[in-house]
Short mmCIF file of C-alpha atoms in Angstrom, two decimals:
data_model
loop_
_atom_site.label_atom_id
_atom_site.label_comp_id
_atom_site.label_asym_id
_atom_site.label_seq_id
_atom_site.Cartn_x
_atom_site.Cartn_y
_atom_site.Cartn_z
CA MET D 1 0.12 0.06 0.32
CA ASN D 2 1.24 3.41 -0.83
CA SER D 3 1.98 5.63 2.20
CA GLU D 4 -0.35 8.28 1.68
CA HIS D 5 -3.46 6.03 1.23
CA LEU D 6 -1.79 4.65 4.54
CA PRO D 7 -4.43 5.12 7.59
CA ILE D 8 -1.33 6.58 9.01
CA ARG D 9 -1.25 10.94 9.87
CA ASP D 10 2.15 10.67 11.33
CA LYS D 11 4.70 10.51 8.64
CA ARG D 12 7.58 9.93 11.15
CA LEU D 13 5.03 6.21 11.12
CA PHE D 14 6.13 5.50 7.79
CA PRO D 15 9.31 3.62 8.37
CA ILE D 16 7.98 1.57 11.17
CA HIS D 17 4.89 0.48 9.19
CA GLU D 18 7.40 -0.54 6.53
CA LYS D 19 9.22 -2.58 9.28
CA VAL D 20 5.82 -3.77 10.57
CA MET D 21 5.12 -5.19 7.12
CA ASP D 22 8.41 -6.92 6.47
CA GLU D 23 8.32 -7.98 9.95
CA ARG D 24 11.68 -6.34 11.01
CA ARG D 25 11.90 -5.70 14.39
CA LEU D 26 11.38 -2.09 15.97
CA SER D 27 14.22 -0.43 17.61
CA PHE D 28 14.27 1.66 20.74
CA GLU D 29 13.99 4.75 18.72
CA ASP D 30 11.15 3.84 16.95
CA GLY D 31 9.60 2.81 20.64
CA MET D 32 10.04 6.54 21.40
CA THR D 33 8.42 7.44 18.23
CA LEU D 34 5.84 5.52 18.86
CA TYR D 35 5.08 7.11 22.65
CA ASP D 36 6.10 10.78 21.29
CA THR D 37 3.35 10.45 18.17
CA ASN D 38 -0.35 12.00 18.80
CA ASP D 39 -1.47 9.85 15.98
CA LEU D 40 -2.89 6.80 17.82
CA ASN D 41 -4.69 5.56 15.52
CA GLY D 42 -1.89 5.51 13.57
CA VAL D 43 0.00 3.17 16.14
CA GLY D 44 -3.03 0.85 16.75
CA TYR D 45 -3.57 0.34 12.86
CA MET D 46 -0.26 -0.97 12.67
CA ALA D 47 -0.26 -2.60 16.01
CA ASN D 48 -3.47 -4.11 14.46
CA ILE D 49 -1.49 -5.81 11.67
CA VAL D 50 0.74 -8.00 13.99
CA ARG D 51 -1.82 -8.87 16.22
CA GLU D 52 -3.59 -10.49 13.38
CA ARG D 53 -1.02 -11.92 11.46
CA LYS D 54 0.01 -13.87 15.13
CA ASN D 55 -3.81 -14.39 16.47
CA GLY D 56 -6.08 -13.88 13.67
CA ASN D 57 -9.18 -12.68 14.76
CA LYS D 58 -9.17 -14.64 17.81
CA ALA D 59 -10.23 -13.36 21.19
CA TYR D 60 -9.07 -15.14 24.28
CA TRP D 61 -10.24 -15.25 27.91
CA VAL D 62 -10.70 -17.99 30.62
CA ARG D 63 -12.27 -18.94 33.77
CA ASN D 64 -10.40 -18.01 36.48
CA GLN D 65 -10.29 -17.11 40.21
CA HIS D 66 -7.84 -14.77 42.10
CA ILE D 67 -6.64 -15.62 45.69
CA ASN D 68 -4.93 -12.71 47.57
CA TYR D 69 -3.50 -14.96 50.18
CA THR D 70 -2.42 -12.01 52.17
CA ASN D 71 -1.94 -8.24 52.16
CA ILE D 72 0.87 -8.01 54.80
CA CYS D 73 3.75 -6.76 53.06
CA ASP D 74 7.02 -5.27 54.27
CA LYS D 75 7.89 -3.79 50.43
CA PHE D 76 5.70 -0.24 50.86
CA CYS D 77 6.06 0.28 46.81
CA LYS D 78 4.67 3.73 47.26
CA PHE D 79 2.04 2.85 44.34
CA CYS D 80 0.28 0.07 46.10
CA SER D 81 -2.91 0.41 48.06
CA PHE D 82 -3.03 -3.35 48.41
CA TYR D 83 -0.71 -3.95 51.45
CA ALA D 84 -2.32 -3.58 54.98
CA LYS D 85 -0.98 -0.27 56.89
CA LYS D 86 -3.11 2.71 58.73
CA ASN D 87 -5.87 4.12 57.53
CA GLY D 88 -5.72 1.38 55.18
CA PRO D 89 -6.57 -2.45 54.16
CA LYS D 90 -6.87 -4.54 57.77
CA ALA D 91 -4.12 -7.03 57.72
CA TYR D 92 -5.28 -10.53 56.86
CA THR D 93 -3.80 -13.63 55.86
CA LEU D 94 -5.79 -16.36 55.23
CA ASN D 95 -5.73 -19.58 56.62
CA MET D 96 -6.12 -23.15 54.75
CA GLU D 97 -9.72 -23.48 55.89
CA GLN D 98 -10.19 -19.84 54.04
CA VAL D 99 -8.74 -20.94 51.09
CA ARG D 100 -10.66 -23.69 50.88
CA GLU D 101 -14.10 -21.65 51.77
CA ARG D 102 -12.85 -18.89 49.04
CA LEU D 103 -12.35 -22.34 46.29
CA TYR D 104 -15.76 -23.44 47.26
CA ALA D 105 -17.83 -20.42 47.09
CA HIS D 106 -17.52 -20.78 43.24
CA ILE D 107 -17.00 -25.23 43.40
CA GLU D 108 -20.24 -24.34 40.73
CA GLN D 109 -17.99 -22.49 38.22
CA PRO D 110 -16.35 -25.21 36.08
CA ILE D 111 -13.05 -22.09 36.96
CA THR D 112 -9.74 -23.31 35.10
CA GLU D 113 -7.44 -21.68 36.14
CA ILE D 114 -6.63 -20.32 39.84
CA HIS D 115 -4.35 -17.69 40.20
CA ILE D 116 -2.70 -16.62 43.35
CA VAL D 117 -0.51 -13.80 44.35
CA GLY D 118 0.11 -11.99 48.04
CA GLY D 119 2.15 -9.23 49.35
CA ILE D 120 5.58 -10.34 50.78
CA HIS D 121 4.71 -11.62 54.51
CA PRO D 122 7.63 -11.71 56.56
CA ARG D 123 6.91 -14.30 59.16
CA LEU D 124 5.46 -16.84 56.38
CA PRO D 125 7.25 -20.32 56.22
CA TYR D 126 8.62 -22.23 53.41
CA ALA D 127 5.55 -25.14 53.90
CA TYR D 128 2.66 -22.40 54.13
CA TYR D 129 3.29 -21.95 50.10
CA LEU D 130 3.83 -25.20 49.65
CA GLU D 131 -0.12 -26.20 51.78
CA LEU D 132 -1.58 -23.40 49.86
CA LEU D 133 -0.73 -25.65 46.67
CA GLU D 134 -1.95 -28.23 48.04
CA THR D 135 -4.66 -27.32 49.31
CA VAL D 136 -5.64 -25.62 45.91
CA ARG D 137 -5.43 -28.92 44.22
CA GLU D 138 -7.08 -30.80 46.33
CA VAL D 139 -10.15 -28.19 46.48
CA ARG D 140 -9.49 -28.09 42.06
CA PRO D 141 -8.10 -31.14 40.96
CA ASP D 142 -8.08 -29.95 37.29
CA ALA D 143 -7.51 -26.69 37.75
CA HIS D 144 -4.32 -24.87 36.16
CA ILE D 145 -2.60 -23.00 39.40
CA LYS D 146 -0.77 -19.58 38.23
CA ALA D 147 0.66 -18.24 41.60
CA PHE D 148 3.72 -16.35 42.66
CA THR D 149 5.31 -13.37 41.17
CA MET D 150 9.09 -12.86 40.77
CA ILE D 151 9.02 -10.79 44.01
CA GLU D 152 6.89 -13.15 45.73
CA LEU D 153 10.06 -16.54 44.84
CA GLN D 154 12.74 -14.53 46.32
CA GLN D 155 11.01 -14.27 49.46
CA ILE D 156 10.06 -18.42 49.49
CA GLN D 157 13.33 -18.80 48.52
CA LYS D 158 14.91 -16.82 51.45
CA VAL D 159 12.52 -19.09 54.03
CA ALA D 160 13.04 -22.00 52.28
CA GLN D 161 17.01 -21.42 52.59
CA LYS D 162 17.47 -23.42 49.77
CA PRO D 163 18.59 -22.73 45.89
CA MET D 164 15.81 -21.39 43.77
CA GLU D 165 15.82 -23.89 40.94
CA GLU D 166 15.25 -26.40 43.78
CA ILE D 167 12.59 -24.72 45.23
CA LEU D 168 10.88 -24.09 41.63
CA ILE D 169 10.56 -28.02 41.51
CA GLU D 170 9.31 -28.43 45.11
CA LEU D 171 6.83 -26.02 44.18
CA ARG D 172 5.54 -27.20 40.60
CA GLU D 173 5.76 -30.83 42.85
CA ALA D 174 2.70 -29.00 44.94
CA GLY D 175 1.24 -28.14 42.24
CA LEU D 176 2.47 -24.96 40.48
CA GLY D 177 1.88 -24.73 37.19
CA SER D 178 3.28 -21.22 35.54
CA LEU D 179 3.62 -18.06 37.24
CA PRO D 180 1.75 -14.66 36.98
CA GLY D 181 3.56 -10.80 35.65
CA GLY D 182 3.41 -8.71 38.63
CA GLY D 183 6.39 -7.13 40.21
CA VAL D 184 8.50 -6.32 38.06
CA GLU D 185 6.86 -2.74 37.39
CA VAL D 186 9.46 -0.27 35.06
CA LEU D 187 13.06 -2.19 35.14
CA SER D 188 14.77 1.51 35.87
CA ASP D 189 16.56 2.31 38.61
CA ARG D 190 15.43 5.63 38.96
CA LEU D 191 11.89 4.15 39.75
CA HIS D 192 13.20 1.17 41.87
CA GLU D 193 15.19 4.04 44.17
CA GLU D 194 12.15 6.37 44.01
CA LEU D 195 8.67 4.19 44.44
CA PHE D 196 10.00 0.39 45.38
CA ASP D 197 13.54 0.06 46.92
CA ARG D 198 12.68 -3.02 49.45
CA LYS D 199 12.17 -4.67 46.51
CA LEU D 200 14.02 -6.37 43.46
CA ASP D 201 16.11 -4.11 41.29
CA GLY D 202 15.54 -5.19 37.04
CA GLU D 203 18.57 -7.06 37.24
CA GLU D 204 17.15 -9.62 39.90
CA TRP D 205 14.10 -9.52 38.66
CA LEU D 206 15.19 -10.53 35.31
CA GLU D 207 17.27 -13.12 36.88
CA THR D 208 14.56 -14.93 38.97
CA ALA D 209 12.36 -14.96 35.15
CA ARG D 210 15.34 -16.35 33.45
CA ALA D 211 15.75 -18.94 36.64
CA ALA D 212 12.12 -20.08 36.46
CA HIS D 213 12.33 -20.14 32.60
CA ASN D 214 15.03 -22.79 32.47
CA VAL D 215 13.00 -25.20 34.90
CA GLY D 216 10.40 -24.94 32.71
CA PHE D 217 8.15 -22.49 33.65
CA ARG D 218 6.18 -20.34 31.32
CA SER D 219 5.21 -16.36 32.50
CA ASN D 220 3.45 -13.35 31.73
CA VAL D 221 5.34 -10.38 31.94
CA THR D 222 3.56 -6.52 33.29
CA MET D 223 4.56 -3.43 33.49
CA LEU D 224 3.05 -0.52 35.24
CA TYR D 225 2.50 2.60 33.69
CA GLY D 226 0.66 6.08 34.28
CA HIS D 227 2.52 7.19 37.39
CA VAL D 228 6.34 8.69 37.31
CA GLU D 229 8.15 6.80 34.47
CA ARG D 230 9.26 7.93 31.83
CA PRO D 231 8.67 7.11 27.99
CA GLU D 232 12.19 6.08 27.41
CA GLU D 233 11.96 3.66 30.33
CA ARG D 234 8.66 2.48 28.98
CA VAL D 235 10.99 1.17 26.17
CA GLU D 236 13.76 0.61 27.61
CA HIS D 237 11.78 -2.19 29.56
CA LEU D 238 10.51 -3.57 26.73
CA VAL D 239 13.22 -4.09 24.99
CA LYS D 240 14.81 -5.46 28.21
CA LEU D 241 12.36 -7.65 27.98
CA ARG D 242 12.05 -8.82 24.34
CA GLU D 243 16.08 -9.64 25.05
CA LEU D 244 15.54 -11.86 27.90
CA GLN D 245 12.90 -13.66 25.92
CA ASP D 246 15.07 -14.11 22.71
CA GLU D 247 17.26 -15.96 25.28
CA THR D 248 14.48 -18.77 27.16
CA GLY D 249 11.24 -18.03 24.99
CA GLY D 250 8.83 -18.21 28.51
CA PHE D 251 6.89 -15.65 28.40
CA LEU D 252 3.59 -15.99 27.45
CA THR D 253 1.59 -13.05 27.53
CA PHE D 254 2.63 -8.87 27.84
CA ILE D 255 0.47 -7.38 30.08
CA PRO D 256 0.01 -4.01 30.06
CA LEU D 257 -0.99 -3.09 33.88
CA SER D 258 -2.28 0.57 34.37
CA PHE D 259 -1.92 2.81 37.46
CA HIS D 260 -4.53 3.73 39.69
CA PRO D 261 -3.82 6.42 42.64
CA GLU D 262 -6.38 5.84 44.96
CA GLY D 263 -5.31 5.00 48.11
CA THR D 264 -1.28 4.61 47.49
CA ASP D 265 1.28 7.72 48.07
CA LEU D 266 1.26 8.85 44.56
CA THR D 267 -2.71 10.22 44.79
CA HIS D 268 -1.46 13.47 42.80
CA CYS D 269 -0.84 11.66 39.73
CA PRO D 270 -3.60 12.13 36.79
CA THR D 271 -5.69 9.27 36.07
CA VAL D 272 -4.78 7.19 33.33
CA THR D 273 -7.14 7.63 30.58
CA GLY D 274 -8.71 5.72 28.05
CA PHE D 275 -5.73 7.01 25.25
CA ASP D 276 -2.91 5.97 27.57
CA ASP D 277 -4.58 1.86 27.64
CA LEU D 278 -4.51 1.43 24.25
CA ARG D 279 -1.17 2.93 23.54
CA ASN D 280 0.52 1.11 25.13
CA ILE D 281 -1.25 -1.80 24.81
CA ALA D 282 -0.23 -0.89 21.17
CA VAL D 283 3.52 0.01 21.68
CA GLY D 284 3.57 -3.44 23.39
CA ARG D 285 2.15 -5.52 20.96
CA LEU D 286 4.57 -3.51 18.40
CA MET D 287 7.88 -4.30 20.18
CA PHE D 288 7.34 -7.68 21.77
CA ASP D 289 7.41 -9.22 18.72
CA ASN D 290 8.77 -12.59 20.30
CA VAL D 291 5.89 -12.56 22.87
CA PRO D 292 2.87 -14.60 21.30
CA HIS D 293 -0.38 -12.59 23.34
CA VAL D 294 -0.97 -9.30 24.12
CA LYS D 295 -3.84 -8.93 27.35
CA SER D 296 -5.71 -6.07 28.48
CA PHE D 297 -7.02 -6.52 31.38
CA TRP D 298 -10.28 -5.62 31.60
CA ILE D 299 -10.97 -5.18 35.41
CA MET D 300 -8.47 -2.35 35.67
CA ASN D 301 -8.93 -1.16 31.80
CA THR D 302 -12.76 -1.50 31.57
CA ALA D 303 -14.63 -3.72 29.56
CA ALA D 304 -15.06 -0.84 27.38
CA VAL D 305 -11.63 0.33 26.59
CA THR D 306 -10.48 -3.50 26.42
CA GLN D 307 -13.07 -3.88 23.40
CA ALA D 308 -11.32 -0.96 21.34
CA ALA D 309 -7.77 -2.46 22.61
CA LEU D 310 -9.12 -6.15 20.50
CA TRP D 311 -8.22 -3.45 17.29
CA TYR D 312 -4.96 -2.11 18.84
CA GLY D 313 -2.65 -5.10 19.65
CA ALA D 314 -4.75 -6.71 22.22
CA ASP D 315 -6.28 -10.41 21.45
CA ASP D 316 -6.82 -11.59 25.30
CA THR D 317 -8.97 -10.43 27.66
CA ASP D 318 -8.27 -12.19 30.72
CA GLY D 319 -11.49 -13.78 32.37
CA THR D 320 -14.77 -14.31 34.81
CA ILE D 321 -12.29 -13.44 37.69
CA HIS D 322 -13.45 -14.02 41.20
CA GLU D 323 -12.77 -11.30 44.40
CA TYR D 324 -9.53 -9.15 42.83
CA GLU D 325 -8.21 -7.35 45.62
CA ILE D 326 -5.23 -5.44 43.96
CA THR D 327 -6.82 -2.08 42.96
CA ARG D 328 -10.15 -2.26 44.64
CA ASP D 329 -11.58 -2.29 48.62
CA PRO D 330 -12.62 -6.18 48.60
CA GLU D 331 -15.62 -4.98 51.39
CA THR D 332 -16.96 -1.73 50.10
CA ASP D 333 -16.59 -2.00 46.17
CA THR D 334 -18.45 -3.95 44.21
CA ARG D 335 -17.10 -6.91 43.39
CA GLN D 336 -15.38 -7.15 39.92
CA ALA D 337 -16.59 -10.50 37.61
CA LEU D 338 -18.25 -11.27 34.61
CA THR D 339 -20.76 -13.98 34.10
CA LYS D 340 -19.03 -16.43 30.66
CA GLN D 341 -22.28 -14.81 28.53
CA GLN D 342 -20.40 -11.09 29.32
CA LEU D 343 -17.69 -12.51 28.60
CA ILE D 344 -18.42 -13.71 25.16
CA ASP D 345 -20.58 -11.13 24.41
CA MET D 346 -18.11 -7.81 25.11
CA ILE D 347 -16.11 -10.05 22.77
CA VAL D 348 -18.16 -10.51 19.86
CA GLU D 349 -20.05 -7.14 19.95
CA ALA D 350 -16.39 -6.24 19.17
CA GLY D 351 -16.05 -7.98 16.31
CA ARG D 352 -14.07 -10.62 17.44
CA GLU D 353 -14.52 -14.40 17.92
CA PRO D 354 -14.34 -15.45 21.43
CA VAL D 355 -11.87 -18.36 22.27
CA GLU D 356 -11.94 -20.03 25.96
CA ARG D 357 -8.48 -21.14 26.71
CA ASP D 358 -7.03 -22.85 29.59
CA THR D 359 -3.31 -21.00 31.53
CA LEU D 360 -1.45 -22.15 28.48
CA TYR D 361 -3.97 -21.23 25.74
CA ASN D 362 -5.03 -24.83 24.74
CA VAL D 363 -8.25 -23.72 23.53
CA ILE D 364 -10.87 -25.23 25.41
CA SER D 365 -14.26 -23.96 23.37
CA THR D 366 -15.27 -21.59 20.64
CA GLU D 367 -18.67 -20.83 21.24
CA GLY D 368 -19.89 -17.65 20.00
CA ALA D 369 -17.53 -17.43 17.43
CA THR D 370 -19.74 -18.46 14.98
CA ALA D 371 -21.93 -15.33 16.73
CA ALA D 372 -18.95 -13.16 15.70
CA ALA D 373 -18.51 -14.05 12.42
CA VAL D 374 -22.35 -13.25 11.25
CA SER D 375 -21.78 -10.38 13.29
CA ALA D 376 -18.68 -8.94 11.32
CA ASP D 377 -20.67 -10.71 7.52
#
């Protein structure tokens, strides 16, 4: 297509479009241009080319349940509203009976994924994490357990006092199937020092992910945007993670996460807009040429933005979700969940073909895909 007939207004995007069409890797400088341009539709147009090249018209979803086993955390990250603190959320740590209660509360639902993360509780013993996995496997023997960020793995290794490879194998034997992508935030020394200096720095996070991938685990990977990060730090983050993916191939999905300032130490930050959400999804799809999937996490981005995101690079919407507490107050906020039919309808209304998947993107059902095809015609 002649460049003058492309749906791209910013001429600086033409060379990037040529790379996209030739399936050539974008550079750091290209990433900076994608963040600098006001031509969001042009960026989204290119991201959709990559999205459809990799995943066609499919839009994935999963039946999942989130369990946050503790909100006690000794990292005190300035962007976090989840951890227990004065005038904030009350402290809790689930015992195994409470874990069972949460699982049985949705036992009638054919959930295929249990997603488990929590704060960095300095007094939980190694046995707690093993028992947590074993309890979930006991109640939900057929569900895939996706649990423990790289930050949590470091804490687990600390209390286990064993080599990382050894604890990863033991966690797998207890039921761990894969790893979520949270905790990486933005790979920037400046931001690490300013916002989360008690957590792993960038190199430590990458090394932990490398160890997990080398043992055979697949994981997701995230980027927290919309606080005090700079465009160059976002692009550097994507490039560093892309390099690790070249090495290990362990990342399944990239998940841009929008920052919510309520209840954090960064309440002065403006609220992230739908424009920001769509740009970060699109740039992620374009820069992460070696990661199969990009997710628009509807619970943070809203269902409406996620529908648009399915045309700006995203091919995954996450899932039904129950009891998500990371960016909400579990006592006062409305429970955030969608039924199977609501998810399918959301995807069909966006003009995509819904595909129910398991955690590793094996297809479970394509119910609703025919309706999407008919509506497209």
